[in-house]
XYZ file of C-alpha atoms in Angstrom:
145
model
C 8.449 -60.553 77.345
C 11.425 -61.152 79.193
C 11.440 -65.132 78.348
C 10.823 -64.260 74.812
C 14.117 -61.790 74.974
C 16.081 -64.930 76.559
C 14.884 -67.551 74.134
C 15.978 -64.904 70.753
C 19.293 -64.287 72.821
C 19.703 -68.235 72.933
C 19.062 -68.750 69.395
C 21.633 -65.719 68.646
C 24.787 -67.325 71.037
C 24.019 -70.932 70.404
C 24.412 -69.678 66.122
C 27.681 -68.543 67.563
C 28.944 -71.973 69.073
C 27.855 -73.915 66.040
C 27.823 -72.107 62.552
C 31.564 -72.860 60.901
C 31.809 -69.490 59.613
C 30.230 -66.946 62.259
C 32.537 -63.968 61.099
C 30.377 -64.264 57.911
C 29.034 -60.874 56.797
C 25.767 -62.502 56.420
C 25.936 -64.275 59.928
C 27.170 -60.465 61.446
C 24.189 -58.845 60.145
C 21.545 -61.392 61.234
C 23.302 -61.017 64.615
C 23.123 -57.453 64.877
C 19.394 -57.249 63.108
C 18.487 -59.650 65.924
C 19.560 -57.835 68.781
C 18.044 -54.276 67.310
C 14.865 -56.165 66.773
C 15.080 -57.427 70.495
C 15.547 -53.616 71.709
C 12.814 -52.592 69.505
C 10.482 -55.159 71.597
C 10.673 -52.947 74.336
C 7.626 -50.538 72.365
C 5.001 -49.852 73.941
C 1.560 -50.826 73.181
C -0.802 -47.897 74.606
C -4.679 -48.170 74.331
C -5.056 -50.858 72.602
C -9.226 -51.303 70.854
C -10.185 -53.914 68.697
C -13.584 -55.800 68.850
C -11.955 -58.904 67.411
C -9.496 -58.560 70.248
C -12.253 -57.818 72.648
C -14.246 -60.701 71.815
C -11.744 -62.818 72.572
C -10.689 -64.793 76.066
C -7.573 -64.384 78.598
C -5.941 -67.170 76.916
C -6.828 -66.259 73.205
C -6.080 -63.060 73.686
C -2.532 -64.482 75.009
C -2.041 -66.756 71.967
C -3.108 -63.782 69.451
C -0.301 -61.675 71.123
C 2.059 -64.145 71.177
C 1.442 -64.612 67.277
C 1.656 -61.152 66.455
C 4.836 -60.768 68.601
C 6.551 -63.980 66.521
C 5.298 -62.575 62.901
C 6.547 -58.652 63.985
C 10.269 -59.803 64.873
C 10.277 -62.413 62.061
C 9.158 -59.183 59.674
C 12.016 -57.560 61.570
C 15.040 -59.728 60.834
C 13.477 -62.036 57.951
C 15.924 -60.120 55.267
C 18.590 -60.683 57.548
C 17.800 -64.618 58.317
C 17.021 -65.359 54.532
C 20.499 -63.942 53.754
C 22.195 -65.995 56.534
C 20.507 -68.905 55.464
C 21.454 -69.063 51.919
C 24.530 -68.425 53.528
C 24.714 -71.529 54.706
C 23.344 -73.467 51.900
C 26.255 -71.924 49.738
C 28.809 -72.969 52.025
C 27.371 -76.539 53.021
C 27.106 -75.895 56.973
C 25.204 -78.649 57.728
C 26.296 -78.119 61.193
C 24.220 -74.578 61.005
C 21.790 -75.685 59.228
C 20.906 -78.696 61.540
C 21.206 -76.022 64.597
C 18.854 -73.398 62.942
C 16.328 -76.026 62.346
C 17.093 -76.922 65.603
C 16.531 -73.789 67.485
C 13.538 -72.794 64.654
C 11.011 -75.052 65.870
C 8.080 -73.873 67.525
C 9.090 -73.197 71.277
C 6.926 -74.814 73.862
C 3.403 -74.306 74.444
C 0.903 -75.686 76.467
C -2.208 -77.773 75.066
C -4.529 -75.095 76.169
C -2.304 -72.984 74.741
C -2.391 -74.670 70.776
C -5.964 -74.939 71.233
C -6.440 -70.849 72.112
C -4.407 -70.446 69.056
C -5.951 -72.787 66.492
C -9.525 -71.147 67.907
C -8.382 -67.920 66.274
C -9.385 -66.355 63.062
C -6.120 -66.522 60.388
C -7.671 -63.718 58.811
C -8.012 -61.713 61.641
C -4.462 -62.359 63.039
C -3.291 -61.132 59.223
C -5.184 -57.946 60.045
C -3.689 -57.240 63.310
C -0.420 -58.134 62.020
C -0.483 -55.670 59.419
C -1.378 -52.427 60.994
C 0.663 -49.984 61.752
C 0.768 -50.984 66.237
C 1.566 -54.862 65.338
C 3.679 -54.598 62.195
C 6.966 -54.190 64.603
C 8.029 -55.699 67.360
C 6.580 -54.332 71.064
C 5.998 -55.793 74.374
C 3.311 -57.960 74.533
C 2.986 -57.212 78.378
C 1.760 -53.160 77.867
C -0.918 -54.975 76.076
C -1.872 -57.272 78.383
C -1.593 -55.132 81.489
């Protein structure tokens, strides 16, 4: 969890050295909404039983984690990020703009990795994602150990 904590910390500074207008209100809330979400990660996941989940291998399991960890902080702070963006619509900052797409794409992942993931069941990962143990952000690591 801790590389995931590093790569969201990134993604917070790196707004900071290249957004034009980073005392924004909008920019100030998406900062802070970012770094509760981050200490929020730090949840627990405690006896964890699903026979989807159980059906599943090491590294499917892994990919169906690491999906429902990206869609609970993205429920977390998407308020927050929706507000900053139009932020920076309004104000032209293509300079922001280029370095949120930037920082936005879809962080490195092995070929094994993809393929885990695209073995998975949408519907199921919707499921998961929506109860009440996945719907906010925890650490994927209680789950896994």
């Amino acid at each position: 969890m801790r590389h995931v904590k590093i790569f969201f910390s990134l993604i917070v500074f790196s707004f900071a050295a290249c957004a034009k207008d980073i005392g924004s209100d909008e920019y100030l809330a998406y900062n802070a909404k970012i770094s509760l979400c981050l200490s929020s990660s730090e949840r627990e996941v405690s006896s964890f039983k699903d026979d989807y989940y159980n059906s599943l291998s090491d590294i499917q399991r892994k990919a169906l984690l690491l999906s429902l960890s990206s869609i609970s902080m993205n429920k977390c702070y998407s308020y927050e990020e929706n507000s900053y963006l139009k932020h920076l619509l309004l104000t032209d900052d293509n300079e922001g703009l280029n370095e949120f797409k930037r920082l936005n794409k879809p962080a490195y992942r092995t070929e094994e990795m993809i393929k885990a993931y695209n073995s998975l069941d949408q519907n199921e990962i919707k499921r998961l994602s929506n109860t009440k143990m996945f719907s906010t952000p925890f650490d994927i690591f209680s789950v896994i150990n």
